[in-house]
Coordinates of C-alpha atoms in Angstrom, one line a residue:
M1 CA 0.0 0.0 0.0
P2 CA 2.8 2.6 0.8
L3 CA 4.4 1.8 -2.6
R4 CA 1.1 2.2 -4.4
T5 CA 0.5 5.5 -2.6
R6 CA 4.0 6.8 -3.6
L7 CA 3.6 5.7 -7.2
D8 CA 0.2 7.4 -7.4
T9 CA 1.7 10.6 -6.0
D10 CA 4.5 10.4 -8.5
A11 CA 2.1 10.0 -11.3
L12 CA 0.0 12.9 -10.1
L13 CA 3.0 15.1 -9.9
Q14 CA 4.2 14.1 -13.3
R15 CA 0.8 15.0 -14.8
L16 CA 0.9 18.4 -13.1
A17 CA 4.4 18.9 -14.4
L18 CA 3.3 18.0 -17.9
L19 CA 0.4 20.5 -17.6
G20 CA 2.9 23.1 -16.5
V21 CA 5.0 22.6 -19.7
V22 CA 1.9 22.6 -21.9
A23 CA 0.8 25.8 -20.2
Y24 CA 4.2 27.4 -20.9
L25 CA 4.2 26.5 -24.6
A26 CA 0.6 27.5 -24.9
V27 CA 1.1 30.9 -23.4
F28 CA 4.5 31.7 -25.0
L29 CA 4.0 30.1 -28.4
A30 CA 0.5 28.9 -29.4
L31 CA -1.6 31.8 -28.1
P32 CA 0.7 34.6 -29.5
L33 CA 0.8 32.8 -33.0
G34 CA -3.0 32.5 -32.8
T35 CA -3.4 36.2 -32.0
L36 CA -1.1 37.1 -35.0
F37 CA -3.2 35.0 -37.3
E38 CA -6.4 36.6 -36.0
K39 CA -4.9 40.1 -36.3
S40 CA -4.3 39.6 -40.1
F41 CA -8.1 39.5 -40.5
R42 CA -8.9 42.7 -38.6
D43 CA -8.5 46.5 -39.3
Q44 CA -6.9 49.1 -37.2
N45 CA -10.0 49.5 -35.1
G46 CA -10.2 45.7 -34.4
A47 CA -13.2 45.1 -36.7
W48 CA -13.3 41.9 -38.6
V49 CA -12.5 42.6 -42.3
G50 CA -12.0 39.0 -43.6
L51 CA -9.4 38.7 -46.4
A52 CA -9.3 42.5 -47.1
N53 CA -5.7 42.8 -45.7
W54 CA -4.6 39.8 -47.6
L55 CA -6.1 41.2 -50.9
R56 CA -4.4 44.6 -50.2
Y57 CA -1.1 42.8 -49.8
M58 CA -1.5 41.0 -53.1
E59 CA -2.4 44.3 -54.8
T60 CA 0.6 46.1 -53.5
P61 CA 3.4 45.6 -56.0
S62 CA 6.3 46.5 -53.6
L63 CA 5.2 43.9 -51.1
V64 CA 4.8 41.2 -53.8
A65 CA 8.3 42.2 -55.1
S66 CA 9.7 41.7 -51.6
L67 CA 8.3 38.1 -51.6
W68 CA 9.9 37.4 -55.0
N69 CA 13.2 39.0 -53.8
T70 CA 13.2 36.9 -50.6
I71 CA 12.7 33.7 -52.6
W72 CA 15.4 34.2 -55.2
V73 CA 18.0 35.6 -52.8
S74 CA 17.4 32.7 -50.5
L75 CA 17.7 30.1 -53.3
L76 CA 20.9 31.7 -54.6
A77 CA 22.5 31.9 -51.2
T78 CA 21.5 28.3 -50.5
A79 CA 22.9 27.2 -53.9
I80 CA 26.3 28.7 -52.9
V81 CA 26.4 27.6 -49.3
V82 CA 25.5 24.0 -49.5
P83 CA 28.2 22.9 -52.1
L84 CA 30.8 24.9 -50.2
A85 CA 29.8 23.4 -46.9
F86 CA 29.7 19.9 -48.5
I87 CA 33.2 20.1 -49.8
Y88 CA 34.5 21.6 -46.5
A89 CA 32.8 18.8 -44.5
Y90 CA 34.0 16.2 -47.0
A91 CA 37.6 17.3 -46.6
L92 CA 37.3 17.2 -42.8
T93 CA 35.6 13.8 -42.6
R94 CA 36.7 11.7 -45.7
T95 CA 40.4 12.7 -46.0
T96 CA 43.6 12.5 -44.0
M97 CA 44.7 16.1 -44.7
R98 CA 46.4 18.0 -41.9
F99 CA 44.9 20.6 -39.5
R100 CA 41.4 19.2 -39.7
G101 CA 40.7 20.2 -36.1
T102 CA 41.9 23.8 -36.8
F103 CA 39.7 24.0 -39.9
R104 CA 36.7 22.7 -38.0
A105 CA 37.1 25.3 -35.3
I106 CA 37.5 28.1 -37.9
G107 CA 34.5 26.9 -39.8
L108 CA 32.3 27.2 -36.8
L109 CA 33.5 30.7 -35.8
P110 CA 30.6 32.6 -37.5
I111 CA 28.2 30.9 -35.1
L112 CA 29.6 33.1 -32.3
A113 CA 28.9 36.3 -34.2
P114 CA 25.5 38.1 -34.7
S115 CA 24.5 37.8 -38.4
L116 CA 24.8 41.5 -39.1
L117 CA 28.6 41.6 -38.2
S118 CA 29.3 39.9 -41.6
A119 CA 27.3 42.7 -43.3
I120 CA 29.3 45.4 -41.5
S121 CA 32.6 43.7 -42.6
L122 CA 31.5 43.6 -46.2
I123 CA 30.8 47.4 -46.0
Y124 CA 34.4 48.0 -44.9
L125 CA 35.7 45.7 -47.7
F126 CA 33.4 46.5 -50.6
G127 CA 31.4 49.6 -49.6
N128 CA 31.7 53.1 -51.0
Q129 CA 35.0 53.5 -49.0
G130 CA 35.9 49.9 -48.9
L131 CA 39.4 48.6 -49.3
A132 CA 38.5 46.2 -52.2
R133 CA 35.5 47.9 -53.8
W134 CA 37.2 47.4 -57.2
V135 CA 36.5 43.7 -56.9
L136 CA 32.8 44.3 -57.6
M137 CA 33.6 46.1 -60.9
G138 CA 31.4 49.0 -60.3
N139 CA 28.5 47.1 -58.7
S140 CA 27.2 48.1 -55.3
V141 CA 27.5 45.9 -52.3
Y142 CA 24.3 47.5 -50.9
G143 CA 21.6 45.2 -52.2
P144 CA 21.4 41.5 -53.3
I145 CA 25.1 41.1 -53.8
G146 CA 25.9 42.1 -50.2
I147 CA 23.0 40.2 -48.8
V148 CA 24.0 36.9 -50.5
I149 CA 27.7 37.2 -49.6
A150 CA 26.9 38.0 -45.9
Q151 CA 24.3 35.2 -45.8
V152 CA 26.9 32.7 -47.1
F153 CA 29.2 33.6 -44.2
Y154 CA 26.3 33.5 -41.7
C155 CA 24.8 30.2 -42.8
F156 CA 28.0 28.3 -43.7
P157 CA 28.7 26.7 -40.2
H158 CA 25.1 25.5 -39.9
A159 CA 25.2 23.7 -43.2
F160 CA 28.7 22.5 -42.4
L161 CA 27.6 20.9 -39.1
I162 CA 24.7 19.0 -40.7
L163 CA 26.8 17.7 -43.6
A164 CA 29.8 16.8 -41.4
T165 CA 27.5 14.7 -39.3
A166 CA 26.0 13.0 -42.4
L167 CA 29.5 12.4 -43.9
S168 CA 30.9 11.0 -40.7
I169 CA 28.6 8.0 -40.9
A170 CA 29.4 5.4 -43.6
D171 CA 29.8 1.7 -44.1
K172 CA 33.2 0.7 -45.4
R173 CA 31.8 -2.5 -47.0
H174 CA 29.9 -0.4 -49.6
Y175 CA 33.1 1.2 -50.8
E176 CA 35.0 -2.1 -50.8
A177 CA 32.3 -3.7 -52.9
A178 CA 32.4 -0.8 -55.4
E179 CA 36.1 -1.1 -55.7
V180 CA 35.9 -4.8 -56.3
L181 CA 33.4 -4.2 -59.1
G182 CA 35.9 -1.9 -60.7
A183 CA 34.0 1.4 -60.2
S184 CA 36.0 4.6 -60.7
N185 CA 36.3 7.2 -58.0
A186 CA 33.8 9.4 -59.6
R187 CA 31.3 6.6 -59.9
I188 CA 31.8 5.6 -56.3
F189 CA 31.2 9.2 -55.3
L190 CA 28.0 9.4 -57.3
T191 CA 26.6 6.0 -56.4
V192 CA 27.7 5.5 -52.9
T193 CA 28.7 8.8 -51.2
L194 CA 26.0 11.1 -52.5
P195 CA 23.1 8.6 -51.9
G196 CA 24.4 8.1 -48.3
V197 CA 24.2 11.7 -47.4
K198 CA 21.1 12.8 -49.4
Y199 CA 19.1 13.4 -46.2
G200 CA 21.9 15.6 -44.8
L201 CA 22.0 17.5 -48.1
V202 CA 18.2 18.0 -48.1
S203 CA 18.2 19.1 -44.5
A204 CA 21.1 21.5 -45.1
F205 CA 19.2 23.0 -48.1
F206 CA 16.0 23.6 -46.1
V207 CA 17.8 24.9 -43.0
V208 CA 19.9 27.4 -45.0
F209 CA 16.9 28.5 -47.2
T210 CA 14.8 29.2 -44.0
M211 CA 17.7 31.0 -42.3
V212 CA 18.2 33.3 -45.3
A213 CA 14.5 33.9 -45.8
T214 CA 13.8 34.9 -42.2
D215 CA 17.0 36.7 -41.2
F216 CA 16.5 40.4 -40.5
G217 CA 20.0 41.7 -39.5
I218 CA 21.8 41.3 -42.8
P219 CA 19.3 42.9 -45.1
K220 CA 18.7 45.7 -42.6
V221 CA 22.4 46.6 -42.5
I222 CA 23.5 46.0 -46.2
G223 CA 20.2 45.6 -48.1
G224 CA 20.0 49.2 -49.2
R225 CA 16.7 49.7 -51.1
F226 CA 16.4 46.0 -51.9
N227 CA 13.4 44.9 -49.9
V228 CA 12.8 41.5 -48.5
L229 CA 10.0 40.2 -46.3
A230 CA 12.0 40.5 -43.1
T231 CA 12.7 44.2 -43.6
D232 CA 9.1 44.7 -44.8
I233 CA 7.7 43.5 -41.5
Y234 CA 10.0 45.9 -39.6
K235 CA 8.9 48.8 -41.9
Q236 CA 5.2 48.0 -41.5
V237 CA 5.3 47.6 -37.7
V238 CA 8.0 50.0 -36.6
G239 CA 8.1 52.5 -39.5
Q240 CA 4.4 52.8 -40.5
Q241 CA 2.7 51.4 -37.3
N242 CA 0.6 49.3 -39.7
F243 CA 0.2 46.3 -37.4
E244 CA -2.4 44.6 -39.5
M245 CA -0.3 44.5 -42.7
G246 CA 2.7 43.5 -40.5
A247 CA 0.6 40.5 -39.4
V248 CA -0.2 39.6 -43.0
V249 CA 3.5 39.8 -44.0
G250 CA 4.4 37.8 -40.9
M251 CA 2.0 35.0 -41.9
V252 CA 3.4 35.1 -45.5
L253 CA 6.9 34.8 -44.0
L254 CA 5.7 31.8 -42.0
L255 CA 4.7 29.9 -45.2
P256 CA 8.1 29.1 -46.7
A257 CA 9.4 28.2 -43.3
C258 CA 6.5 25.8 -42.7
L259 CA 6.9 24.3 -46.2
A260 CA 10.6 23.8 -45.6
F261 CA 9.9 22.2 -42.3
A262 CA 7.2 19.8 -43.7
A263 CA 9.5 18.8 -46.6
D264 CA 12.3 18.1 -44.2
R265 CA 10.1 15.9 -42.0
W266 CA 8.9 14.1 -45.1
V267 CA 12.4 13.3 -46.2
A268 CA 13.4 12.3 -42.7
R269 CA 10.7 9.7 -42.5
R270 CA 12.0 8.2 -45.8
Q271 CA 15.6 8.0 -44.5
V272 CA 16.8 4.5 -43.7
A273 CA 19.6 3.6 -41.3
L274 CA 23.0 3.5 -43.0
L275 CA 24.7 1.7 -40.2
T276 CA 23.7 -1.7 -39.1
A277 CA 25.1 -3.9 -36.4
R278 CA 27.3 -5.6 -39.0
A279 CA 28.5 -2.3 -40.5
V280 CA 32.3 -1.6 -40.7
P281 CA 33.1 2.1 -39.9
F282 CA 34.6 4.0 -42.8
T283 CA 38.2 5.1 -42.3
P284 CA 39.7 7.5 -44.9
Q285 CA 42.8 6.5 -46.8
A286 CA 45.6 8.9 -47.8
N287 CA 45.5 10.4 -51.3
A288 CA 48.1 13.1 -51.8
M289 CA 46.6 14.9 -54.7
R290 CA 43.1 14.9 -53.4
D291 CA 44.2 15.8 -49.9
W292 CA 46.3 18.8 -51.0
L293 CA 43.5 20.1 -53.3
L294 CA 41.0 20.0 -50.5
F295 CA 43.6 21.5 -48.1
A296 CA 43.9 24.4 -50.5
F297 CA 40.1 24.7 -50.6
C298 CA 39.7 24.6 -46.9
T299 CA 42.5 27.2 -46.5
A300 CA 40.7 29.6 -48.9
I301 CA 37.4 29.2 -46.9
A302 CA 39.1 29.6 -43.6
L303 CA 40.9 32.8 -44.8
C304 CA 37.6 34.2 -46.0
I305 CA 36.0 33.6 -42.5
L306 CA 39.0 35.0 -40.7
T307 CA 39.2 38.0 -43.0
L308 CA 35.6 39.0 -42.4
L309 CA 36.0 38.7 -38.6
G310 CA 39.4 40.4 -38.8
I311 CA 38.2 43.3 -40.8
A312 CA 35.4 44.0 -38.3
A313 CA 37.8 43.8 -35.4
W314 CA 40.4 46.0 -37.1
A315 CA 37.8 48.6 -38.3
S316 CA 36.5 48.9 -34.7
F317 CA 40.0 50.3 -33.7
I318 CA 40.4 52.7 -36.7
Q319 CA 40.1 56.4 -36.0
Y320 CA 38.2 57.4 -39.2
W321 CA 38.1 54.8 -42.0
P322 CA 39.8 55.1 -44.6
W323 CA 41.2 58.6 -44.2
N324 CA 42.7 58.3 -40.7
M325 CA 43.9 54.8 -40.1
T326 CA 45.5 55.4 -36.7
L327 CA 44.3 53.1 -33.9
T328 CA 42.0 54.2 -31.1
W329 CA 39.8 52.9 -28.4
R330 CA 37.1 55.6 -28.7
H331 CA 34.7 53.4 -30.7
Y332 CA 34.4 51.2 -27.7
I333 CA 33.0 54.1 -25.7
F334 CA 29.5 53.1 -26.9
S335 CA 27.7 55.9 -25.2
N336 CA 29.2 58.3 -27.9
A337 CA 27.3 56.3 -30.5
D338 CA 24.1 55.1 -28.7
A339 CA 22.3 56.3 -25.6
S340 CA 22.3 52.9 -24.1
G341 CA 26.1 52.6 -24.2
W342 CA 27.5 49.5 -22.5
S343 CA 24.2 48.8 -20.7
A344 CA 23.0 47.2 -23.9
Y345 CA 25.8 44.7 -23.6
F346 CA 25.1 44.0 -20.0
N347 CA 21.4 43.6 -20.7
T348 CA 22.3 41.0 -23.3
L349 CA 24.6 39.2 -20.9
Q350 CA 21.8 39.2 -18.3
M351 CA 19.3 38.0 -20.8
A352 CA 21.6 35.3 -22.1
A353 CA 22.3 34.0 -18.6
L354 CA 18.5 33.8 -17.9
V355 CA 17.9 32.1 -21.2
A356 CA 20.7 29.5 -20.7
T357 CA 19.9 28.8 -17.1
F358 CA 16.0 28.7 -17.1
G359 CA 15.8 27.6 -20.7
T360 CA 18.0 24.6 -20.1
F361 CA 15.9 23.7 -17.0
I362 CA 12.5 24.1 -18.7
I363 CA 13.5 22.3 -21.9
A364 CA 15.4 19.4 -20.2
F365 CA 12.5 19.0 -17.8
G366 CA 10.0 18.9 -20.6
A367 CA 12.1 16.4 -22.6
W368 CA 12.5 14.2 -19.5
L369 CA 8.7 14.2 -19.0
V370 CA 8.1 13.2 -22.6
E371 CA 10.8 10.4 -22.6
K372 CA 11.0 9.0 -19.1
T373 CA 7.5 9.1 -17.6
K374 CA 4.7 6.7 -18.1
G375 CA 1.0 7.2 -18.8
A376 CA -0.6 10.6 -19.8
E377 CA 0.0 9.8 -23.5
I378 CA -2.1 12.7 -24.7
L379 CA -0.3 15.2 -22.6
R380 CA 3.1 13.9 -23.6
G381 CA 2.0 14.0 -27.2
V382 CA 0.9 17.6 -26.9
V383 CA 4.2 18.6 -25.3
Q384 CA 6.1 16.9 -28.2
F385 CA 3.9 18.5 -30.8
L386 CA 4.2 22.0 -29.3
A387 CA 8.0 21.6 -28.8
M388 CA 8.5 21.0 -32.6
I389 CA 6.6 24.1 -33.7
P390 CA 9.3 26.8 -33.0
L391 CA 11.5 25.1 -35.6
A392 CA 9.1 26.4 -38.3
V393 CA 8.5 29.8 -36.8
P394 CA 10.9 32.6 -37.8
G395 CA 12.1 34.9 -35.1
L396 CA 10.4 38.0 -36.7
V397 CA 7.0 36.2 -36.7
L398 CA 7.4 35.2 -33.1
G399 CA 8.4 38.8 -32.2
I400 CA 5.5 40.4 -33.8
A401 CA 3.1 37.8 -32.4
Y402 CA 4.4 38.7 -28.9
I403 CA 3.5 42.4 -29.6
F404 CA -0.1 41.5 -30.4
F405 CA -0.5 39.1 -27.5
F406 CA 1.3 40.7 -24.6
N407 CA 0.5 44.3 -25.5
K408 CA -3.2 43.4 -25.7
P409 CA -5.3 45.3 -23.2
G410 CA -6.5 43.1 -20.4
N411 CA -3.7 40.6 -20.7
P412 CA -2.6 39.8 -17.1
L413 CA 1.0 39.1 -18.4
G414 CA 1.2 42.6 -20.1
F415 CA 3.5 43.8 -17.3
L416 CA 6.2 41.7 -19.0
Y417 CA 6.2 43.8 -22.1
G418 CA 9.4 45.8 -22.6
T419 CA 11.3 43.9 -19.9
I420 CA 14.3 41.6 -19.9
G421 CA 11.9 38.9 -18.8
I422 CA 9.9 38.8 -22.0
L423 CA 13.1 39.0 -24.1
A424 CA 14.3 35.9 -22.3
L425 CA 11.0 34.0 -22.6
N426 CA 10.8 34.9 -26.3
T427 CA 14.3 33.6 -26.9
I428 CA 13.8 30.4 -25.0
T429 CA 10.7 29.7 -27.0
H430 CA 12.4 30.7 -30.3
F431 CA 15.2 28.2 -29.8
Y432 CA 13.2 25.6 -28.0
T433 CA 13.1 22.8 -30.7
V434 CA 16.8 22.1 -31.3
A435 CA 17.5 22.1 -27.6
H436 CA 14.5 19.8 -26.9
L437 CA 15.7 17.4 -29.6
T438 CA 19.2 17.4 -28.1
A439 CA 18.0 16.7 -24.6
L440 CA 15.6 14.0 -26.0
Q441 CA 18.4 12.3 -27.9
A442 CA 20.6 12.2 -24.7
L443 CA 17.7 10.7 -22.7
K444 CA 17.0 8.1 -25.3
Q445 CA 20.5 6.7 -24.8
M446 CA 19.5 5.5 -21.3
D447 CA 17.9 2.1 -21.0
P448 CA 14.3 2.4 -19.6
E449 CA 15.2 -0.5 -17.3
F450 CA 16.7 2.2 -14.9
E451 CA 13.2 3.5 -14.1
S452 CA 11.7 0.0 -13.9
V453 CA 14.4 -1.1 -11.4
S454 CA 14.0 2.0 -9.4
A455 CA 10.2 1.5 -9.2
S456 CA 10.8 -2.1 -8.0
L457 CA 13.2 -0.9 -5.3
K458 CA 10.5 1.6 -4.2
V459 CA 12.7 4.6 -5.3
S460 CA 10.8 7.7 -6.4
V461 CA 11.2 8.7 -10.1
W462 CA 12.3 12.1 -9.0
R463 CA 15.2 10.6 -6.9
T464 CA 16.1 8.4 -9.9
A465 CA 16.2 11.4 -12.2
W466 CA 18.4 13.4 -9.8
K467 CA 20.8 10.6 -8.8
V468 CA 21.0 8.6 -12.1
T469 CA 19.6 10.4 -15.1
L470 CA 21.0 13.9 -14.6
P471 CA 24.6 12.8 -14.1
V472 CA 24.5 10.6 -17.2
V473 CA 23.1 13.3 -19.5
S474 CA 24.9 16.2 -17.9
P475 CA 27.3 16.7 -20.9
A476 CA 24.3 17.0 -23.3
M477 CA 22.7 19.5 -20.9
L478 CA 25.9 21.5 -21.0
D479 CA 25.7 21.6 -24.8
V480 CA 22.1 22.8 -24.5
W481 CA 23.2 25.5 -22.0
F482 CA 25.9 26.7 -24.5
Y483 CA 23.5 26.6 -27.5
M484 CA 20.9 28.7 -25.6
F485 CA 23.6 31.2 -24.3
V486 CA 25.2 31.8 -27.7
N487 CA 21.9 32.2 -29.5
A488 CA 20.7 34.6 -26.9
M489 CA 23.9 36.7 -27.3
T490 CA 23.5 36.9 -31.1
T491 CA 19.7 36.9 -31.7
V492 CA 18.1 40.0 -33.2
S493 CA 15.1 39.0 -35.3
A494 CA 12.6 38.4 -32.6
V495 CA 13.8 40.8 -29.9
V496 CA 14.0 43.8 -32.2
F497 CA 10.2 44.4 -31.6
L498 CA 10.2 43.7 -27.8
Y499 CA 12.9 45.7 -26.1
G500 CA 12.0 48.7 -23.8
P501 CA 13.9 51.9 -22.8
F502 CA 15.9 50.0 -20.2
S503 CA 16.2 46.6 -21.9
K504 CA 17.8 47.3 -25.2
L505 CA 20.1 44.5 -26.3
A506 CA 23.6 44.7 -27.9
S507 CA 22.3 43.3 -31.2
V508 CA 19.6 46.0 -31.4
S509 CA 22.2 48.6 -30.4
I510 CA 24.4 47.5 -33.4
I511 CA 21.5 48.2 -35.8
N512 CA 20.9 51.6 -34.2
M513 CA 24.6 52.6 -34.3
D514 CA 24.9 51.4 -37.9
E515 CA 21.8 53.4 -38.9
A516 CA 23.2 56.5 -37.2
G517 CA 26.5 56.2 -39.1
F518 CA 28.6 54.9 -36.2
T519 CA 29.6 51.7 -38.1
A520 CA 33.0 51.3 -36.2
S521 CA 31.2 51.2 -32.9
A522 CA 28.6 48.8 -34.3
A523 CA 31.5 46.6 -35.4
G524 CA 33.1 46.9 -31.9
M525 CA 29.9 45.8 -30.2
G526 CA 29.8 42.8 -32.6
I527 CA 33.4 41.9 -31.7
V528 CA 32.5 42.1 -28.0
I529 CA 29.7 39.6 -28.6
V530 CA 32.1 37.3 -30.4
L531 CA 34.6 37.4 -27.6
T532 CA 31.9 36.8 -25.0
S533 CA 30.6 33.8 -26.9
G534 CA 34.1 32.5 -27.4
F535 CA 34.7 32.8 -23.6
A536 CA 31.5 30.9 -23.0
K537 CA 32.7 28.1 -25.4
I538 CA 36.0 27.8 -23.5
L539 CA 34.1 27.7 -20.2
Q540 CA 31.8 25.0 -21.6
S541 CA 34.7 22.9 -22.8
L542 CA 36.5 23.1 -19.4
L543 CA 33.2 22.1 -17.6
A544 CA 32.6 19.3 -20.1
A545 CA 36.0 17.9 -19.4
H546 CA 35.4 18.1 -15.7
L547 CA 32.0 16.5 -16.0
A548 CA 33.4 13.7 -18.2
K549 CA 35.9 12.7 -15.5
R550 CA 33.3 12.8 -12.7
T551 CA 30.2 11.3 -14.4
Q552 CA 31.2 9.5 -17.6
A553 CA 33.9 7.1 -16.4
W554 CA 31.4 4.2 -16.8
R555 CA 31.5 4.7 -20.6
T556 CA 35.2 3.5 -20.7
R557 CA 34.8 0.4 -18.7

């Protein structure tokens, strides 16, 4: 009887916890998106107008042109990024060339920077006073050329990570069979390598396309008069206070992201496992000519990445580019360029700490409830469904949805509007899905027999989670913490609508400083963000090594 009572209490607490996670996702995701959708069918007075706003959108040539611009720029950037990332990932996973670890670290550097930092660097290189403006042969970097180049830099590490993971998994027997049959290297590549990574290629394509289509920072800084959907939302909401049309543009921007998400899920279901229990891991063999060619390619890509980051860092110390190239610290006195000064950076640091700490707890707890608890199938299914939605929702759409929902008269949570709290909650929700999947994957590695044995020993599920589950998955939780922290440091799309007078973030401050002509200070703030994210990465690596010694020794037995 005491065991039954404890199990019933555990089950009740688990259901209450599941309800809590559902309530969080409903309030901070589903209801704001529902309010945005409803707003697109109302006029400025709140009266129902049906499809009038949508028809007005379709009859406005400039808005339709933005839709077309968004599509073709996204396709072009994707067509450049995916092949470059594929070759880079292939060189690092399928060859024996030297310095692969160094190239991997350099390839991931853009993740530490806000997207608009690459646009600022391009202005210093190819702008009206740029060092290498002759390279563009009279064409302006302000517009589609600058957007595409900056997006390639911004999206490259994301495509590289996906493709490196796909290429690192291969069965050596397939290659041996192809060689025995006399297939040439080109035929082996086309018939064995490419089919093996087709899911990774498709995922990389859709991820990059969605990132380019929904990014706000780069087109805002270097887009000039070239309009895309992301900048149109900003103009409609902030510039013209036309919230209804902003809602329509937001819903339109949601469509390509949803289509990309649906296509990615469809392809994922058709993917079959490449590695079986009898598979032989692939080990690359030395090939001098191939390895040196790919080494040259990786060197060129790494130099491009380092050049863009280096130009931003250098320009932030230049007195007056390009007429007075003496060095100075004055651009780091941010109060000379923006009223918020250094407080914007400390606001970002505070918000990132909140996002990483509370976000990791909320997301890991939700994933644990989905994976490790029994019963309440409907509630667990609802949590899993809601947790996947943010992957298809662009940050701009979530930001504008928060305006309509939390700024609505009578909303008891309206006090959050304009505070660091709503910025943190918005960011947690925006990046929920990837962190949730990471935590879920770590939890799936644990045999469910742990919970069964604990129950038979009359040990509470909470005690089992604290004493057994948490130590085992702690490295993955540390990865989630870093992922949330870095994204909070660099995000701009969602939070650009939500900050208040005392909660401006560094990424928003960069936009304001760039608009006001203080480009060097904007570059300086971007470099401060890069250094902070880099320090967090070093801290995470040290903690991961410490945790591996204390909690992961069982893996080497």
